[in-house]
XYZ file of C-alpha atoms in Angstrom:
574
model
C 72.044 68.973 96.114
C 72.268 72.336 98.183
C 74.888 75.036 98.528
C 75.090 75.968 102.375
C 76.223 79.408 101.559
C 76.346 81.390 98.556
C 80.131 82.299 98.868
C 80.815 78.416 99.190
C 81.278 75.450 96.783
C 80.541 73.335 100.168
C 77.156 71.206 99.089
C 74.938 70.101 102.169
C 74.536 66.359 100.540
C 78.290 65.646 100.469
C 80.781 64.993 103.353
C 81.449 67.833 105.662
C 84.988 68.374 107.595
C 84.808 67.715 111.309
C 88.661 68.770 111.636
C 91.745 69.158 109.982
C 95.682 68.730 110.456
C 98.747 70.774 109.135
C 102.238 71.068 108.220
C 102.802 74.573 106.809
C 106.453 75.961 105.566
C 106.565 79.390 105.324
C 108.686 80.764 102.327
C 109.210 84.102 102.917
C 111.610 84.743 99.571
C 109.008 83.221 97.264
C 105.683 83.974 99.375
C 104.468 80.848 99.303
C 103.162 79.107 102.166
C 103.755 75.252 101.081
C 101.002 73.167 102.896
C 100.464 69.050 103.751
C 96.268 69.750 105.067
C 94.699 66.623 106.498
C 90.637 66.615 106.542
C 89.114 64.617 108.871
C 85.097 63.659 107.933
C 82.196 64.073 110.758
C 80.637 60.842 108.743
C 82.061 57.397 109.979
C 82.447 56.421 106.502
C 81.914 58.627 103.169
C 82.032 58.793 99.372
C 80.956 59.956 96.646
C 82.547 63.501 95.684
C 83.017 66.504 97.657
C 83.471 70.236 96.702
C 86.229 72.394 98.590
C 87.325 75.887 97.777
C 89.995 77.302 96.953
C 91.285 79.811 95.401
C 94.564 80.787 93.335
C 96.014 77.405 95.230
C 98.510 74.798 93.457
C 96.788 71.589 94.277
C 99.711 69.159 93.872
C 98.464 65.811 95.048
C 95.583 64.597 96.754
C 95.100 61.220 98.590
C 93.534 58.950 101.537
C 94.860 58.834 104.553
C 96.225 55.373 103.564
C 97.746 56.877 100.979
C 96.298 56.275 97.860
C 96.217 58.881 95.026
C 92.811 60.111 94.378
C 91.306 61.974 91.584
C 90.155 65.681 91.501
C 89.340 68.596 89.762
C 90.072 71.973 89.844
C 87.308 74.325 88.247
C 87.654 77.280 86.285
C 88.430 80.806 88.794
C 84.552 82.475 89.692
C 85.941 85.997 90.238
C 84.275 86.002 93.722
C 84.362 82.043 95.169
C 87.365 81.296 93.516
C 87.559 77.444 91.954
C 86.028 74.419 92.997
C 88.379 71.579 93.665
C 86.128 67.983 93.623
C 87.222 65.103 94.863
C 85.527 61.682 94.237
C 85.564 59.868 97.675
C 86.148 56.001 97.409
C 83.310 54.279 99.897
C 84.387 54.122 103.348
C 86.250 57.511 103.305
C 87.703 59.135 106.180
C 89.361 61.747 105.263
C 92.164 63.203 102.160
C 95.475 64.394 102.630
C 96.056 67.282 100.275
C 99.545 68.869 99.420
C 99.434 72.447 97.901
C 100.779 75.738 97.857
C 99.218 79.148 98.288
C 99.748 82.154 95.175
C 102.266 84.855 96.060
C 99.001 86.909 95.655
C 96.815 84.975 97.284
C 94.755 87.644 99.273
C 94.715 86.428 102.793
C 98.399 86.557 103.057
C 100.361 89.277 103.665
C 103.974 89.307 103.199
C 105.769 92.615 104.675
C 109.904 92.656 103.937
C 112.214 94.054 106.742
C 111.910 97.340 106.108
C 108.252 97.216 106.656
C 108.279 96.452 109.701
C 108.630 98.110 113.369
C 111.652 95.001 114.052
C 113.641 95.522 110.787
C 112.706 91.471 110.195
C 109.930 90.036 107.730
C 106.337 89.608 108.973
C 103.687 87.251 107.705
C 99.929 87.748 108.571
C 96.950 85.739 107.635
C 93.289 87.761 107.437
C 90.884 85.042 106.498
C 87.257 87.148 106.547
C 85.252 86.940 105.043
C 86.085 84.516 102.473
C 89.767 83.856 102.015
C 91.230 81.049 103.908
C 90.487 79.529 100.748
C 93.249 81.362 99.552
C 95.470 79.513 101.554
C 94.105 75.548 101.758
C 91.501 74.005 100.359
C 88.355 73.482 102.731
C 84.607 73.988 102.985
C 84.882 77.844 103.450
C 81.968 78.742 105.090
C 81.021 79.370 108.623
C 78.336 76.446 108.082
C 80.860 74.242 108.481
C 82.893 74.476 111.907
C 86.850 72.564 112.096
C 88.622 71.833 114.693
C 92.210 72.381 114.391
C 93.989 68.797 115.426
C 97.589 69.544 115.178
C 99.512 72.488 113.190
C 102.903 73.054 112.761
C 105.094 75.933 111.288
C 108.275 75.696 109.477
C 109.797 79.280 109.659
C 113.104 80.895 108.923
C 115.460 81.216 111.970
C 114.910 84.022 114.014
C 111.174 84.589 113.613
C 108.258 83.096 115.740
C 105.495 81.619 114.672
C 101.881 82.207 116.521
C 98.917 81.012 115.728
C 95.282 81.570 117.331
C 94.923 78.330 118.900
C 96.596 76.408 121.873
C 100.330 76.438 121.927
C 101.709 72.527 121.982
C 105.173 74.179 121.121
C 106.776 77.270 119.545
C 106.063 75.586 116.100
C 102.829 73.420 116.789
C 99.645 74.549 117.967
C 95.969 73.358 118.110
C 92.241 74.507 118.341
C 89.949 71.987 120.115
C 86.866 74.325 119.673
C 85.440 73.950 116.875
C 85.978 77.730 114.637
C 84.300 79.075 110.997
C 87.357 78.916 108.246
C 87.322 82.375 108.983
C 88.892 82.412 112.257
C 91.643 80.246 111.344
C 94.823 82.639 111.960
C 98.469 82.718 112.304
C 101.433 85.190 111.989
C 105.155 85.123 111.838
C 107.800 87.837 112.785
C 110.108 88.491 115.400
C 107.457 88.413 118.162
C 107.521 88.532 121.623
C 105.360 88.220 124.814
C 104.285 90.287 127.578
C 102.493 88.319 130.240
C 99.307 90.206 132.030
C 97.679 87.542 133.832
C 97.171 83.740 133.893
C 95.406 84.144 131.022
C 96.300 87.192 128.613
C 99.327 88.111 126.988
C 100.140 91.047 124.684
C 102.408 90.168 121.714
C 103.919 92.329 119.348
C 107.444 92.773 117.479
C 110.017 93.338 120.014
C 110.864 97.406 119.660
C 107.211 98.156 120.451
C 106.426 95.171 122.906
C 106.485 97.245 126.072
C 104.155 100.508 124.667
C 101.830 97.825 123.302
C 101.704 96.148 127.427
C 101.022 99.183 128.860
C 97.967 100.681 126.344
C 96.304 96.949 126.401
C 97.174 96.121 129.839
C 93.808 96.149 130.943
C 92.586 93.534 128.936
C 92.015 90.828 132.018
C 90.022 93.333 133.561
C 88.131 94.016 130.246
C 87.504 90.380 130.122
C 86.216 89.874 133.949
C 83.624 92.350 132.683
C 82.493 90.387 129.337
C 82.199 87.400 131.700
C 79.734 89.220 134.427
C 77.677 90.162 131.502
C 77.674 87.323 129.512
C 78.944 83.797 130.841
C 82.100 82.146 131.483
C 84.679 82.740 128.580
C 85.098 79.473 126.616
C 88.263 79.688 125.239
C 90.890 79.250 127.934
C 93.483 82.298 126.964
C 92.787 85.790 125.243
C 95.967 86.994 123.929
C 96.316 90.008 122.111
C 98.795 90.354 118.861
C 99.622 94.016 117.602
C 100.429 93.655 113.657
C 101.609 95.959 111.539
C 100.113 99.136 110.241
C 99.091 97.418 107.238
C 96.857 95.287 109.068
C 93.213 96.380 107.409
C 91.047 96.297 110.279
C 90.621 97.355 113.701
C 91.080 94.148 115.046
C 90.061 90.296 114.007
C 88.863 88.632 116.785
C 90.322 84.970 116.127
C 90.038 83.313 119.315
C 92.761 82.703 122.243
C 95.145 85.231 119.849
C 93.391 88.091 118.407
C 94.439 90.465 116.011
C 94.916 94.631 116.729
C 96.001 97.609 114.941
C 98.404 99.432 115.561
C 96.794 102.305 115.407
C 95.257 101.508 118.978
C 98.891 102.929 120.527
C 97.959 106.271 121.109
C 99.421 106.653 124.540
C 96.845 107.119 126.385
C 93.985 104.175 126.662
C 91.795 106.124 124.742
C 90.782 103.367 122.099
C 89.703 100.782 124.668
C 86.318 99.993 123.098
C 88.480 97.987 120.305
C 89.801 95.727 122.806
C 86.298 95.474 124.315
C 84.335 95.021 120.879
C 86.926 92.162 119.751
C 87.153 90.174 123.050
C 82.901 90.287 122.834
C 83.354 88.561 119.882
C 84.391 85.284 122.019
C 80.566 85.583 122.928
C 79.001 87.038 119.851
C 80.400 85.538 116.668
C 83.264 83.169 117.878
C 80.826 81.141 120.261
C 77.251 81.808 118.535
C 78.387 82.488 114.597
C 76.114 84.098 111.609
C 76.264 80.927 108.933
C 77.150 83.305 106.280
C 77.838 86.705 104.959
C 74.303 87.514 104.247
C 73.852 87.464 108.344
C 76.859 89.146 109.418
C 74.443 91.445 111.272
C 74.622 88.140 113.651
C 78.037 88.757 114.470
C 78.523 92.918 114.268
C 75.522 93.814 115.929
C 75.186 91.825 119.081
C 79.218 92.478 119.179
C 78.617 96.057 119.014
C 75.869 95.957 121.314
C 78.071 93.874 123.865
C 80.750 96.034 123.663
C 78.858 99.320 124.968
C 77.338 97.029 127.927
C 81.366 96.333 128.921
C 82.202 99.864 128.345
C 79.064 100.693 130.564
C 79.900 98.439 133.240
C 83.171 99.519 133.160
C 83.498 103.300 132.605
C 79.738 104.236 132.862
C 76.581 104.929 130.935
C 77.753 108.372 129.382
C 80.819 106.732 128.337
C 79.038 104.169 126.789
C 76.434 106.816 125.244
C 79.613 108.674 123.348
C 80.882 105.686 122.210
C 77.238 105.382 120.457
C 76.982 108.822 118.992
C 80.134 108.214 117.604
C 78.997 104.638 116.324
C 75.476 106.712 114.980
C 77.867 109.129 112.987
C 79.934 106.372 111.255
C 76.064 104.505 110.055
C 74.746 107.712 108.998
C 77.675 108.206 106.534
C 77.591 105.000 105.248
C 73.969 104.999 104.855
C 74.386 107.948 102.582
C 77.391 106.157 101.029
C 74.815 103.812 100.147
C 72.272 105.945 99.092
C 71.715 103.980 95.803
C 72.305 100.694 96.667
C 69.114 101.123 99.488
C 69.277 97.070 99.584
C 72.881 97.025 101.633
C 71.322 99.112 104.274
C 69.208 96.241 105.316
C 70.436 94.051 108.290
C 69.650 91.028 106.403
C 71.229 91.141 103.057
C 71.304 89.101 99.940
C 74.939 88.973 99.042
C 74.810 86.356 96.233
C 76.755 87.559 93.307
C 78.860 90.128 95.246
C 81.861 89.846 97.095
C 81.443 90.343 101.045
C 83.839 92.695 101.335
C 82.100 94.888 98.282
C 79.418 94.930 100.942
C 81.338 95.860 103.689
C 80.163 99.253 105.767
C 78.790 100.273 109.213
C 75.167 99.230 108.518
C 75.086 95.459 110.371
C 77.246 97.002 112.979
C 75.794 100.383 113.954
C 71.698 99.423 112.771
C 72.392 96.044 114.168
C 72.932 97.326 117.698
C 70.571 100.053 117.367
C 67.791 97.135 116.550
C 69.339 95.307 119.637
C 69.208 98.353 121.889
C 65.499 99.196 121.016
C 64.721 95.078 121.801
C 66.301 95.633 125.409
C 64.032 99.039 125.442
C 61.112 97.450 124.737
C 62.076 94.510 127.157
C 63.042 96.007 130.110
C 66.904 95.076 130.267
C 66.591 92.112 133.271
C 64.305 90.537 130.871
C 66.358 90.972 127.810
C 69.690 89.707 129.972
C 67.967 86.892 130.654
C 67.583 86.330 126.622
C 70.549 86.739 125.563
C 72.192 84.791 128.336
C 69.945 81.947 126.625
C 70.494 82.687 123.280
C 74.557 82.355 123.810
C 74.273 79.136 125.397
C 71.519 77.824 123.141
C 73.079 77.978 120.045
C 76.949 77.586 122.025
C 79.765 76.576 119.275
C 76.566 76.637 116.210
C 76.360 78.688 113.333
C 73.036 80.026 112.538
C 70.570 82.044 110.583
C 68.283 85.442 111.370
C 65.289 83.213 111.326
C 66.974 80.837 113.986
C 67.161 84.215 115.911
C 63.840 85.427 115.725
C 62.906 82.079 116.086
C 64.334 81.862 119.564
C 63.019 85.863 120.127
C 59.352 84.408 119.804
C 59.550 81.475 121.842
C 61.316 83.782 124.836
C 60.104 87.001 124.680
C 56.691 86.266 122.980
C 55.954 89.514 121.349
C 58.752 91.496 121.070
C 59.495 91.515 117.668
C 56.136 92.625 116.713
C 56.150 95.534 119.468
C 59.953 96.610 118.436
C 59.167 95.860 114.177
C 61.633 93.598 113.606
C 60.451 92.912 110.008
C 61.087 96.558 109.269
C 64.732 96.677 111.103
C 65.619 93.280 109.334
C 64.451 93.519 105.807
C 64.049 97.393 105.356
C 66.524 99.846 104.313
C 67.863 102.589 106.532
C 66.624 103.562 109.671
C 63.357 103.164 111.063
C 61.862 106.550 112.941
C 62.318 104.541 116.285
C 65.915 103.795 116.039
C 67.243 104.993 119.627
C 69.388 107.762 120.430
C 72.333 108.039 121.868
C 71.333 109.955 125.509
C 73.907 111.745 127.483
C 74.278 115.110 129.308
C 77.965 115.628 128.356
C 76.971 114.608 124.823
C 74.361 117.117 124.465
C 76.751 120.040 125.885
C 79.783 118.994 123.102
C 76.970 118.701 120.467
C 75.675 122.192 121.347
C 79.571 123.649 121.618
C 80.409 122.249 117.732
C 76.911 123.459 116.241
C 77.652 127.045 118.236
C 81.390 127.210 117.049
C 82.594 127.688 120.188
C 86.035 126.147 121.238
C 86.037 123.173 124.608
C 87.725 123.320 127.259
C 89.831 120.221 128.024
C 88.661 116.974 126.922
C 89.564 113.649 126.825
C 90.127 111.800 123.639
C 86.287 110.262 123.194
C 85.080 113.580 123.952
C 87.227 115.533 121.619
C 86.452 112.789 118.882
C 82.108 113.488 119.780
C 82.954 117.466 119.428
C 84.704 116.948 115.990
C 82.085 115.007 114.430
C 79.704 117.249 115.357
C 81.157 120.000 113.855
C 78.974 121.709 110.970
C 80.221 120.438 107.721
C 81.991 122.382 105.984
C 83.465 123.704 109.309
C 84.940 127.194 109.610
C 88.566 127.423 108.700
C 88.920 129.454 111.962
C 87.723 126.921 114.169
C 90.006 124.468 112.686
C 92.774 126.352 112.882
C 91.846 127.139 116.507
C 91.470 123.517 117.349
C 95.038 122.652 116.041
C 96.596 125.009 117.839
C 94.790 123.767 120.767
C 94.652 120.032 120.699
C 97.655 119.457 118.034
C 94.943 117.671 116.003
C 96.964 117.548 112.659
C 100.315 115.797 115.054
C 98.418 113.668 117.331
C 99.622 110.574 117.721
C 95.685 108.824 117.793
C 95.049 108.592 114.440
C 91.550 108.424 115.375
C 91.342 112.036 116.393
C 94.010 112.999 113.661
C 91.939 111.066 110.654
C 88.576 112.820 111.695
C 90.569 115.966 111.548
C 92.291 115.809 107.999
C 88.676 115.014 107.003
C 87.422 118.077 108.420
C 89.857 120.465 106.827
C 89.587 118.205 103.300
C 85.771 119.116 103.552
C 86.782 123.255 104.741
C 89.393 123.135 101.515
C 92.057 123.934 103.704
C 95.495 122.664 101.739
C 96.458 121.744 105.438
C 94.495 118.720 104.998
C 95.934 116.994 101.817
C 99.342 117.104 104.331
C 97.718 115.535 107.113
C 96.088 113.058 104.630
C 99.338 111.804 103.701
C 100.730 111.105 107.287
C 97.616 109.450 108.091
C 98.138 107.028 104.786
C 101.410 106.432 105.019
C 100.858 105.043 108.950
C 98.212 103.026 108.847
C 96.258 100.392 106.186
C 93.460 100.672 108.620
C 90.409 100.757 105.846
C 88.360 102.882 108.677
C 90.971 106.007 107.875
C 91.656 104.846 104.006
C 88.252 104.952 102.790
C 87.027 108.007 104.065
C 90.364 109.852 103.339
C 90.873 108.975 99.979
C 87.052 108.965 99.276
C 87.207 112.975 100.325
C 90.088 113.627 98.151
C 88.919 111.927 95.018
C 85.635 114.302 95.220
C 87.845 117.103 95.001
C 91.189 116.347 93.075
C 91.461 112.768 92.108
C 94.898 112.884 90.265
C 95.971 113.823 93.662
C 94.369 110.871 95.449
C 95.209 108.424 93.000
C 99.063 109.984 92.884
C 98.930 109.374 96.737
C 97.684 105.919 96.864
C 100.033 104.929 94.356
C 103.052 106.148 96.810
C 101.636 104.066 99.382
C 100.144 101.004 97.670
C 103.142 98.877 98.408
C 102.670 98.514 102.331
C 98.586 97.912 102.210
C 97.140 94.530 102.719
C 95.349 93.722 99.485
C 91.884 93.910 100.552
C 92.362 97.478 101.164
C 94.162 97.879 98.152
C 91.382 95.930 96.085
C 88.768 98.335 97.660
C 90.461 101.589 97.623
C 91.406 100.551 93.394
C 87.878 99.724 93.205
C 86.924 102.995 94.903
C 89.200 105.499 93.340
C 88.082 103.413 89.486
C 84.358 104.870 90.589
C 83.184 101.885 91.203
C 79.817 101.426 93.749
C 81.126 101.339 97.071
């Protein structure tokens, strides 16, 4: 017997799930989501016992599909996978029906009352990454083991709409005929609505801001025209967007045909396009080709990261595409320091066993990952290295694989290249080899050389403005700050990109200004990218006050971000 993945009960000698059916009611007074799962067996016929996962779930009955109780076990809770649930499989098995019901904790759920909410009506959201869909059914949780989604359908209170990232059947009942990681499974429920932008992409978002979210995203179909050029036909038939709430964690979640955005992307003018572009790359590089677990997440990040910059390029430019790297380049550089002594989650490949992925999470396998990728395409000459990766997505279409399987491939069609680019060194060393590219612009040089001199820009636009702040000298001059505010209205933007990187700024200068602007920012968003940092900077300097703060606004974050921010502001490694 073998584990496929060290997050995972699943065991590569027992039965795997081919697909699976659904009948979810959503209780929004008790937060509960009450499931009936179906899982459907790749093997004609099995037995013999099978390990799901699961965690914090009320397993109430489990059966054949004929109906016939079966017995099972539910482990003691592992503080990372969560408990096993066994099953002992009659011969001739095709699949169990299971009935359960999630925790009101259970950490992929989120569960937002009316007054958290842009509508003034309850929201649900699921965020199943890395490893949490086993908080929600019981299933071989690990991208090793690809479902289909057959049939699903949502019972939800009146008034309130239920999406899921699948196809639509009905406004209750939806299905995913590609087969998906756990991971991507995703659905939502609020008072939703759609704004059409072509045949194939819609934005959706609660109905008061439905129309701001059309306009900033609107250029999604032409964002996706450009993935395709680069990269192949887009296999998964519609790629609708979904704005949650501002406690949504991340940036975005790529779950195909309905993926998930911040909020925070709103800022009025466009400027935050690369999110759009990095999640809809994802239908390429991690939805279509997938790392088979967390330890080669690099798989997914860094070829997404890298495929993002060739869509902004081909869309807006090289020196677009080259600020959008500088600013990627400052993000790994502080969290390589932020991982100064942990040196062994600074490599791309990682060995994650024993330690929550989410511990884990940083910068590194996005930011080194396309820095390795970029140096390959260097090395390569870029028609050559196009013609790679073209073969590498359709190679390993719909599979989940392994950094050997990659270099693997590498050698057979570009003999060579890994020696010539040290791939052993970008892989399994820490930090950054000497060779790592640079980011190589004329406009970025001249903002770099404006910040180092002190001297104020002229007009910029918002990518521009964001390169200039980071590469202000740190602890910047309170003068220049204030100068800047007056200027830009840094500390009132409405991008919270531009206003985040700011409050850090002044936090860092000691201006009281800052601690201010760090509590709009908190309050707005439970976007970990501005939570960390933020709350990281005030801790150093007055942690009463950061821990006072975070208690104000614990109640609206997700809790991921409020495991890692506890975690954080405890002085735990991070």
């Amino acid at each position: 017997m073998a584990r496929l993945d060290p997050h995972s009960y699943a065991d590569s000698e027992q039965p795997q799930t081919r697909g699976m059916e659904l009948q979810a009611v959503v209780d929004f007074a008790a937060h509960v989501v009450r499931s009936e799962v179906v899982l459907h067996f790749r093997e004609a016929a099995a037995s013999g016992p099978i390990d799901l996962d699961t965690r914090e779930l009320r397993i109430d009955t489990v059966e054949l599909l004929s109906g016939e109780a079966l017995a099972f076990q539910l482990s003691p809770a592992d503080p990372i996978l969560g408990s096993r649930l066994r099953i002992e499989l009659p011969s001739g098995a095709l699949g169990v029906r299971i009935r359960c019901a999630s925790s009101p904790q259970a950490m992929a759920l989120q569960w937002l009352d009316a007054a958290q909410t842009a509508s003034g009506k309850p929201f649900l959201f699921t965020q199943c990454q890395p490893i949490h869909a086993r908080s929600i059914l019981p299933l071989q949780d690990t991208p090793r083991v690809r479902i289909t989604v057959d049939k699903a359908r949502f019972e939800v209170p009146s008034g309130l709409r239920a999406l899921m990232a699948g196809a639509a059947l009905d406004q209750q009942t939806f299905a995913m005929p590609q087969p998906i990681p756990p991971y991507l499974f995703a659905f939502a429920v609020g008072d939703l609505v759609e704004r059409p932008i072509s045949a194939r992409c819609s934005v959706w978002a609660e109905r008061p801001i439905a129309d701001a979210a059309a306009f900033e995203l609107g250029d999604v179909e032409t964002t996706l025209r450009a993935a395709e050029q680069l990269f192949g036909p887009y296999d998964w038939d519609r790629a609708d967007l979904l704005v949650m709430p501002p406690s949504f964690p991340y940036g975005g979640m790529e779950n195909p045909r309905l993926t998930f955005v911040t909020p925070s992307l709103l800022a009025g003018d466009k400027s935050l396009v690369n999110v759009v572009a990095h999640e809809l790359a994802h239908a390429w590089t991690g939805n279509l080709v997938t790392n088979a677990n967390a330890n080669h997440f690099w798989l997914n990040e860094g070829f997404t990261v890298y495929a993002e910059r060739r869509i902004l390029e081909a869309m807006h430019g090289r020196e677009s595409s080259e600020l959008h790297a500088a600013i990627g380049r400052h993000d790994l550089e502080a969290a390589l320091a932020r991982f100064a002594s942990r040196p062994e989650l600074t490599k791309l490949r990682t060995e994650l066993r024993g330690l929550h992925p989410d511990e884990a999470y940083s910068s590194v396998p996005y930011e080194k990952g396309y820095l390795f990728l970029r140096r390959l395409e260097e090395l390569a000459g870029r028609p050559a290295w196009d013609k790679f990766l073209r073969t590498y997505l359709s190679r390993f279409r719909f599979q989940s694989i392994d950094t050997d399987q990659f270099l693997a491939a590498l050698l057979e069609l570009l003999p060579g290249l890994a020696d010539r680019a040290d791939a052993a060194n970008w892989i399994d060393g820490p930090g950054l080899p000497p060779d790592a590219p640079n980011a190589v612009s004329t406009r970025l040089t001249a903002l770099q050389r404006l910040a180092r001199k002190g001297e104020l820009p002229g007009l910029l636009a918002p990518t521009e403005l964001l390169v200039y702040l980071q590469a202000l000298p740190q602890p910047a001059e309170t003068k220049i700050l204030s100068a800047l505010d007056a200027q830009f209205g840094l500390s009132v933007r409405k991008s919270l990109e531009l206003c985040h990187t700011f409050v850090l700024a002044q936090l860092r200068a000691g201006l009281s200004d800052g601690i201010d602007g760090l509590r709009r920012v908190v309050r707005e968003t439970g976007r970990m990218k501005y939570l960390k940092p933020l709350f990281a900077e005030l801790a150093k300097r007055d942690l009463p006050a950061a821990q006072r703060i975070y208690t104000e606004n614990r109640p609206s974050y997700h809790p991921i971000a409020r495991e890692v921010i506890e975690s954080m502001l405890r002085g735990d490694r991070h």
